[in-house]
Tab-separated table of C-alpha atoms in Angstrom:
chain	number	residue	atom	x	y	z
A	1	MET	CA	22.128	1.444	4.525
A	2	ARG	CA	21.465	0.583	0.558
A	3	ILE	CA	17.801	0.444	-0.216
A	4	ALA	CA	16.229	0.379	-3.419
A	5	ILE	CA	12.345	1.600	-3.583
A	6	VAL	CA	10.164	0.142	-6.592
A	7	GLY	CA	7.231	2.555	-7.845
A	8	VAL	CA	8.173	5.967	-6.642
A	9	GLY	CA	4.753	6.855	-6.565
A	10	GLY	CA	2.997	8.615	-3.160
A	11	VAL	CA	3.935	5.650	-1.294
A	12	GLY	CA	7.419	4.902	-2.408
A	13	GLY	CA	8.570	8.752	-2.775
A	14	TYR	CA	7.757	9.876	0.398
A	15	PHE	CA	9.261	7.025	2.453
A	16	GLY	CA	11.905	6.993	0.517
A	17	GLY	CA	12.716	10.406	0.031
A	18	ARG	CA	12.917	10.827	4.168
A	19	LEU	CA	15.250	7.673	4.196
A	20	ALA	CA	17.408	9.435	1.125
A	21	GLN	CA	17.007	12.627	3.682
A	22	ALA	CA	18.412	10.388	6.525
A	23	GLY	CA	21.693	9.739	4.760
A	24	HIS	CA	20.877	6.393	3.620
A	25	GLU	CA	21.978	5.065	-0.208
A	26	VAL	CA	18.631	5.126	-1.852
A	27	HIS	CA	18.174	4.095	-5.443
A	28	PHE	CA	14.800	5.018	-6.754
A	29	ILE	CA	13.608	2.679	-10.078
A	30	ALA	CA	11.358	4.909	-11.980
A	31	ARG	CA	9.966	5.369	-15.233
A	32	GLY	CA	9.094	7.952	-18.307
A	33	ALA	CA	8.381	11.760	-17.089
A	34	HIS	CA	8.613	10.861	-13.874
A	35	LEU	CA	11.992	9.577	-14.247
A	36	ALA	CA	13.093	12.238	-16.353
A	37	ALA	CA	12.168	15.408	-13.461
A	38	ILE	CA	13.642	13.333	-10.582
A	39	ARG	CA	16.879	13.237	-12.524
A	40	GLU	CA	16.932	17.241	-13.625
A	41	HIS	CA	14.850	18.523	-10.858
A	42	GLY	CA	15.331	16.257	-7.833
A	43	LEU	CA	12.639	14.197	-6.008
A	44	ARG	CA	10.471	17.343	-4.606
A	45	VAL	CA	8.051	16.321	-1.670
A	46	GLU	CA	5.475	18.491	-0.403
A	47	SER	CA	4.134	17.815	3.053
A	48	PHE	CA	2.407	19.440	5.832
A	49	LEU	CA	5.220	18.083	8.019
A	50	GLY	CA	7.717	20.271	5.664
A	51	ASP	CA	8.575	20.455	2.030
A	52	PHE	CA	12.224	18.769	1.536
A	53	THR	CA	14.187	18.330	-2.351
A	54	ILE	CA	16.555	15.228	-2.542
A	55	GLN	CA	19.235	16.632	-4.839
A	56	PRO	CA	21.329	15.074	-6.419
A	57	VAL	CA	18.861	11.566	-7.049
A	58	LEU	CA	20.013	8.035	-7.772
A	59	ALA	CA	17.247	7.224	-9.788
A	60	THR	CA	17.046	4.808	-12.504
A	61	ASP	CA	14.835	2.444	-14.805
A	62	ASP	CA	17.110	-0.324	-14.627
A	63	PRO	CA	17.647	-2.452	-11.598
A	64	ALA	CA	20.424	-3.813	-13.327
A	65	GLN	CA	22.227	-0.559	-12.540
A	66	VAL	CA	22.099	-0.891	-8.795
A	67	GLY	CA	22.820	-4.271	-8.231
A	68	PRO	CA	22.392	-5.809	-4.502
A	69	VAL	CA	20.697	-3.340	-2.001
A	70	ASP	CA	20.135	-3.915	1.635
A	71	TYR	CA	16.325	-3.532	1.181
A	72	VAL	CA	13.698	-3.114	-1.460
A	73	LEU	CA	10.498	-1.210	-0.565
A	74	VAL	CA	8.388	-2.651	-2.813
A	75	ALA	CA	4.970	0.572	-3.669
A	76	VAL	CA	4.017	-0.648	-7.446
A	77	LYS	CA	0.194	-0.875	-7.212
A	78	SER	CA	-0.951	-4.372	-6.559
A	79	TRP	CA	-2.024	-5.146	-10.242
A	80	GLN	CA	1.884	-4.352	-11.317
A	81	LEU	CA	3.500	-6.813	-8.674
A	82	ALA	CA	4.054	-9.931	-10.275
A	83	GLU	CA	5.817	-8.332	-13.519
A	84	ALA	CA	7.883	-5.915	-10.876
A	85	ALA	CA	8.745	-8.577	-9.095
A	86	ALA	CA	10.631	-10.282	-11.832
A	87	SER	CA	12.274	-7.139	-12.842
A	88	MET	CA	13.805	-7.524	-8.908
A	89	ARG	CA	16.020	-9.854	-9.392
A	90	PRO	CA	19.650	-7.960	-9.953
A	91	LEU	CA	18.569	-6.331	-6.532
A	92	LEU	CA	18.958	-9.404	-4.510
A	93	GLY	CA	22.036	-10.026	-2.667
A	94	PRO	CA	22.215	-13.598	0.011
A	95	ALA	CA	20.501	-11.309	2.987
A	96	THR	CA	18.144	-8.984	1.126
A	97	ALA	CA	14.480	-8.487	2.358
A	98	VAL	CA	11.799	-7.321	0.071
A	99	VAL	CA	9.514	-5.015	1.775
A	100	PRO	CA	5.765	-4.539	0.658
A	101	LEU	CA	3.855	-1.384	1.123
A	102	LEU	CA	1.123	-2.569	-1.117
A	103	ASN	CA	-2.823	-2.140	-0.252
A	104	GLY	CA	-4.014	-5.903	0.084
A	105	VAL	CA	-2.964	-9.008	1.443
A	106	GLU	CA	-1.504	-11.176	-1.126
A	107	ALA	CA	1.607	-8.917	-1.644
A	108	SER	CA	3.824	-11.180	0.326
A	109	ASP	CA	2.663	-14.219	-1.373
A	110	ILE	CA	3.395	-12.945	-4.638
A	111	LEU	CA	7.167	-11.994	-3.780
A	112	ALA	CA	7.973	-15.236	-2.060
A	113	GLU	CA	6.444	-17.312	-4.780
A	114	VAL	CA	8.419	-15.279	-7.112
A	115	LEU	CA	11.765	-13.873	-5.715
A	116	GLY	CA	11.434	-16.820	-2.908
A	117	PRO	CA	10.129	-17.157	0.633
A	118	ASP	CA	13.660	-16.276	1.798
A	119	TYR	CA	13.125	-12.758	0.461
A	120	ALA	CA	10.244	-11.945	1.139
A	121	MET	CA	8.958	-9.735	4.002
A	122	ASP	CA	5.267	-8.492	5.292
A	123	GLY	CA	4.634	-4.900	5.587
A	124	ILE	CA	2.094	-1.974	5.523
A	125	CYS	CA	2.154	1.702	5.290
A	126	ARG	CA	-0.373	4.323	6.631
A	127	ILE	CA	-0.360	7.290	4.686
A	128	LEU	CA	-2.110	9.710	1.815
A	129	ALA	CA	0.139	11.014	-0.707
A	130	SER	CA	0.036	10.610	-4.343
A	131	ILE	CA	1.938	12.448	-7.694
A	132	GLY	CA	1.560	15.880	-7.709
A	133	GLY	CA	3.067	16.016	-11.299
A	134	PRO	CA	6.470	14.544	-12.795
A	135	GLY	CA	9.113	14.339	-9.838
A	136	LEU	CA	6.467	15.638	-7.358
A	137	ILE	CA	4.973	14.192	-4.335
A	138	LYS	CA	2.176	15.406	-2.133
A	139	HIS	CA	1.358	14.240	1.030
A	140	SER	CA	-1.038	15.378	2.755
A	141	GLY	CA	-3.490	14.419	5.872
A	142	ILE	CA	-2.148	11.701	8.254
A	143	GLU	CA	1.176	11.775	10.114
A	144	PRO	CA	2.683	8.426	8.434
A	145	SER	CA	3.601	5.308	9.853
A	146	LEU	CA	4.748	2.105	8.632
A	147	ALA	CA	4.638	-1.699	10.024
A	148	PHE	CA	6.421	-4.923	8.969
A	149	GLY	CA	7.936	-8.243	9.541
A	150	GLU	CA	8.777	-11.921	8.695
A	151	ARG	CA	6.194	-13.711	7.401
A	152	ASP	CA	6.180	-16.222	10.591
A	153	ASN	CA	6.705	-13.286	12.881
A	154	ARG	CA	9.721	-14.413	14.098
A	155	ARG	CA	11.972	-11.165	15.344
A	156	THR	CA	15.262	-10.909	13.418
A	157	PRO	CA	18.051	-8.281	12.689
A	158	ARG	CA	16.781	-7.210	8.934
A	159	ALA	CA	13.642	-6.087	10.638
A	160	GLU	CA	14.323	-4.392	13.547
A	161	ALA	CA	17.274	-2.779	11.524
A	162	LEU	CA	14.492	-0.991	9.309
A	163	ALA	CA	12.067	-0.235	11.650
A	164	ALA	CA	15.501	1.733	13.565
A	165	ALA	CA	16.105	3.600	10.060
A	166	PHE	CA	12.710	4.819	9.767
A	167	LYS	CA	12.516	5.990	13.407
A	168	ALA	CA	16.123	7.917	13.070
A	169	ALA	CA	14.856	9.209	9.771
A	170	GLY	CA	11.625	10.445	11.777
A	171	ILE	CA	9.078	8.004	10.809
A	172	ARG	CA	7.106	6.034	13.369
A	173	ALA	CA	7.642	2.314	12.266
A	174	SER	CA	6.955	-0.704	14.338
A	175	VAL	CA	7.272	-4.917	13.814
A	176	PRO	CA	4.044	-5.734	15.340
A	177	PRO	CA	3.731	-9.478	17.084
A	178	ASP	CA	1.674	-10.422	14.408
A	179	ILE	CA	2.218	-8.723	10.981
A	180	GLN	CA	-0.876	-10.908	9.436
A	181	VAL	CA	-2.968	-9.194	11.779
A	182	ALA	CA	-1.751	-5.746	11.335
A	183	THR	CA	-2.101	-6.530	7.643
A	184	TRP	CA	-5.324	-7.298	7.506
A	185	GLU	CA	-6.360	-4.780	9.707
A	186	LYS	CA	-5.064	-1.718	8.004
A	187	PHE	CA	-6.878	-4.116	4.687
A	188	MET	CA	-10.234	-3.719	6.780
A	189	LEU	CA	-9.988	0.028	6.088
A	190	ILE	CA	-8.855	0.113	2.736
A	191	CYS	CA	-10.798	-2.195	1.526
A	192	THR	CA	-13.947	-0.093	3.206
A	193	TRP	CA	-12.241	3.108	2.119
A	194	SER	CA	-11.831	1.938	-1.386
A	195	GLY	CA	-15.134	0.372	-2.018
A	196	LEU	CA	-17.511	3.405	-0.652
A	197	GLY	CA	-15.408	5.731	-2.209
A	198	ALA	CA	-15.524	4.519	-5.992
A	199	ILE	CA	-18.848	3.509	-5.719
A	200	THR	CA	-20.385	6.753	-3.946
A	201	ARG	CA	-17.614	8.648	-5.458
A	202	ALA	CA	-17.712	10.947	-2.798
A	203	PRO	CA	-15.073	11.645	-0.172
A	204	ILE	CA	-15.000	9.885	3.417
A	205	GLY	CA	-16.408	12.856	5.053
A	206	VAL	CA	-19.953	12.363	2.354
A	207	TRP	CA	-20.608	8.597	2.681
A	208	ARG	CA	-19.849	7.989	6.378
A	209	THR	CA	-22.170	10.142	7.705
A	210	GLN	CA	-24.947	8.883	5.285
A	211	PRO	CA	-27.001	6.286	7.766
A	212	GLY	CA	-27.344	3.511	4.155
A	213	THR	CA	-23.464	4.235	3.478
A	214	ARG	CA	-22.615	3.963	6.640
A	215	ALA	CA	-24.279	0.402	7.400
A	216	LEU	CA	-22.834	-0.713	4.386
A	217	ALA	CA	-19.005	0.055	5.526
A	218	GLU	CA	-19.570	-1.784	8.752
A	219	ALA	CA	-20.775	-4.609	6.522
A	220	VAL	CA	-17.362	-4.524	4.449
A	221	LEU	CA	-15.671	-4.306	7.848
A	222	THR	CA	-17.775	-8.045	9.053
A	223	GLU	CA	-16.977	-9.481	5.802
A	224	VAL	CA	-13.223	-8.830	5.715
A	225	VAL	CA	-12.919	-9.810	9.211
A	226	THR	CA	-15.045	-12.683	8.862
A	227	VAL	CA	-12.640	-14.236	5.622
A	228	GLY	CA	-9.815	-13.423	7.425
A	229	GLN	CA	-10.773	-15.951	10.230
A	230	ALA	CA	-11.651	-18.354	8.220
A	231	ARG	CA	-8.067	-18.014	6.581
A	232	GLY	CA	-6.627	-18.014	9.991
A	233	VAL	CA	-5.788	-14.634	11.011
A	234	ALA	CA	-6.763	-13.829	14.696
A	235	LEU	CA	-8.552	-11.226	13.649
A	236	SER	CA	-11.420	-9.719	16.248
A	237	MET	CA	-15.087	-8.921	14.845
A	238	GLU	CA	-14.352	-5.876	18.134
A	239	ARG	CA	-12.100	-4.410	15.349
A	240	VAL	CA	-15.094	-3.115	13.193
A	241	ALA	CA	-16.193	-0.790	15.703
A	242	SER	CA	-12.620	1.084	16.001
A	243	ILE	CA	-11.924	1.045	12.247
A	244	MET	CA	-15.366	3.055	11.932
A	245	SER	CA	-13.817	5.424	14.951
A	246	PHE	CA	-10.498	5.763	12.754
A	247	ILE	CA	-12.764	6.597	9.272
A	248	ASP	CA	-14.555	9.292	11.195
A	249	GLU	CA	-11.204	10.825	12.169
A	250	MET	CA	-10.163	10.848	8.925
A	251	PRO	CA	-9.514	14.129	6.823
A	252	PRO	CA	-13.317	14.702	5.440
A	253	ALA	CA	-12.061	15.551	1.725
A	254	GLY	CA	-10.285	12.238	1.921
A	255	THR	CA	-10.179	9.518	-1.040
A	256	SER	CA	-8.539	6.308	-1.678
A	257	SER	CA	-6.155	6.051	-4.648
A	258	MET	CA	-8.265	3.138	-5.590
A	259	GLN	CA	-11.323	5.276	-5.545
A	260	ARG	CA	-9.341	8.146	-7.546
A	261	ASP	CA	-8.052	5.650	-10.476
A	262	ILE	CA	-11.495	4.339	-10.569
A	263	MET	CA	-13.602	7.636	-11.134
A	264	GLU	CA	-10.554	9.388	-13.625
A	265	GLY	CA	-10.852	5.827	-15.731
A	266	ARG	CA	-7.437	4.817	-14.963
A	267	PRO	CA	-6.752	0.694	-14.376
A	268	SER	CA	-7.293	0.151	-10.490
A	269	GLU	CA	-6.595	-2.397	-7.453
A	270	LEU	CA	-10.211	-3.616	-7.295
A	271	GLU	CA	-9.453	-6.964	-7.657
A	272	ALA	CA	-6.520	-6.699	-4.766
A	273	GLN	CA	-9.355	-5.154	-2.455
A	274	ASN	CA	-13.374	-6.141	-2.824
A	275	GLY	CA	-12.462	-8.392	-5.464
A	276	ALA	CA	-9.912	-10.172	-3.106
A	277	ILE	CA	-12.594	-10.388	-0.583
A	278	VAL	CA	-15.269	-11.933	-2.814
A	279	ARG	CA	-12.476	-14.844	-4.088
A	280	LEU	CA	-11.002	-15.536	-0.474
A	281	GLY	CA	-14.181	-15.662	0.353
A	282	ALA	CA	-15.320	-18.116	-1.776
A	283	ALA	CA	-12.436	-20.343	-1.749
A	284	ALA	CA	-13.325	-20.686	2.537
A	285	ALA	CA	-17.165	-21.142	1.357
A	286	ILE	CA	-18.066	-17.407	3.454
A	287	PRO	CA	-20.394	-15.665	1.428
A	288	THR	CA	-19.890	-11.952	0.927
A	289	PRO	CA	-22.846	-10.092	0.149
A	290	THR	CA	-21.608	-6.664	0.571
A	291	ASN	CA	-18.471	-6.534	-1.242
A	292	SER	CA	-19.671	-8.458	-3.787
A	293	PHE	CA	-22.366	-6.194	-4.766
A	294	ILE	CA	-19.311	-3.381	-4.590
A	295	TYR	CA	-17.269	-5.706	-7.094
A	296	HIS	CA	-19.354	-6.306	-9.542
A	297	CYS	CA	-20.722	-2.721	-9.700
A	298	LEU	CA	-17.361	-1.660	-10.128
A	299	LEU	CA	-15.710	-4.401	-12.533
A	300	PRO	CA	-17.410	-3.053	-16.145
A	301	GLN	CA	-15.514	0.327	-15.370
A	302	GLU	CA	-12.494	-1.602	-14.160
A	303	LEU	CA	-13.198	-3.734	-17.275
A	304	ALA	CA	-13.526	-0.405	-20.018
A	305	ALA	CA	-10.231	1.078	-18.004
A	306	ARG	CA	-8.274	-2.233	-18.890
A	307	HIS	CA	-9.694	-2.335	-22.679
A	308	ALA	CA	-11.229	-5.718	-21.791
A	309	LEU	CA	-14.582	-5.228	-22.777
């Protein structure tokens, strides 16, 4: 397969690296010092599942140099998506599938709007990984997995073929019967983890054990389910307890990418996570007091990071 990775951070670097390791023609769309290091030294991945280096590596900052591919895996930050999508046009052929691996529940809609609905799929991933330095991806914590599918939940050859490619590369991948449910269930976790982690400045092992912040986490989850149900997603309130159980199983030192960005003064995915629940809840006339509290408490720092104050 010819595959392009747009956004070579922890997510794109790890999954793209594994696909390249398995023999696929993987083109990494990166920039700056990260791109320079990848070109000079290869893409290095440090993982508790085994370190590896992709060298030589196909890397560029210009999608036009790559041309049409079978799949585009998108792993940029949510606030970069619209601009990144516009840059992807040279990667599109008649049957190209564009698969978002972002946090949030609106990425597929944005891709469909910018590129056209025939190109856009929906997708999610579960992984703890980040850039450890130029050209270096550090993966820790949990076994990675992916799920993706067509926006209307049709079972298509392109979805099945991508799942098969990941499985052959040693990565758990599935095409769930309802990708919207899967996307919102992942959103339940990341919205809660990001919001509580960012507002407490504490790792998951701390805020999940304190009665007050644990109650806030359950409230965030409940609001996400309620908003999703109002938008026609077949979420069950029973998932609140199961997501809390999953939170309890996470490595205690774990932090979310949004949390790390906010703590380090960088622009974050606040608008696409807790902010999205506030916005989507308001559109559906659903109160979201806990997410609203988190969002508005974090917003001043977000605006400062974007030099918008």
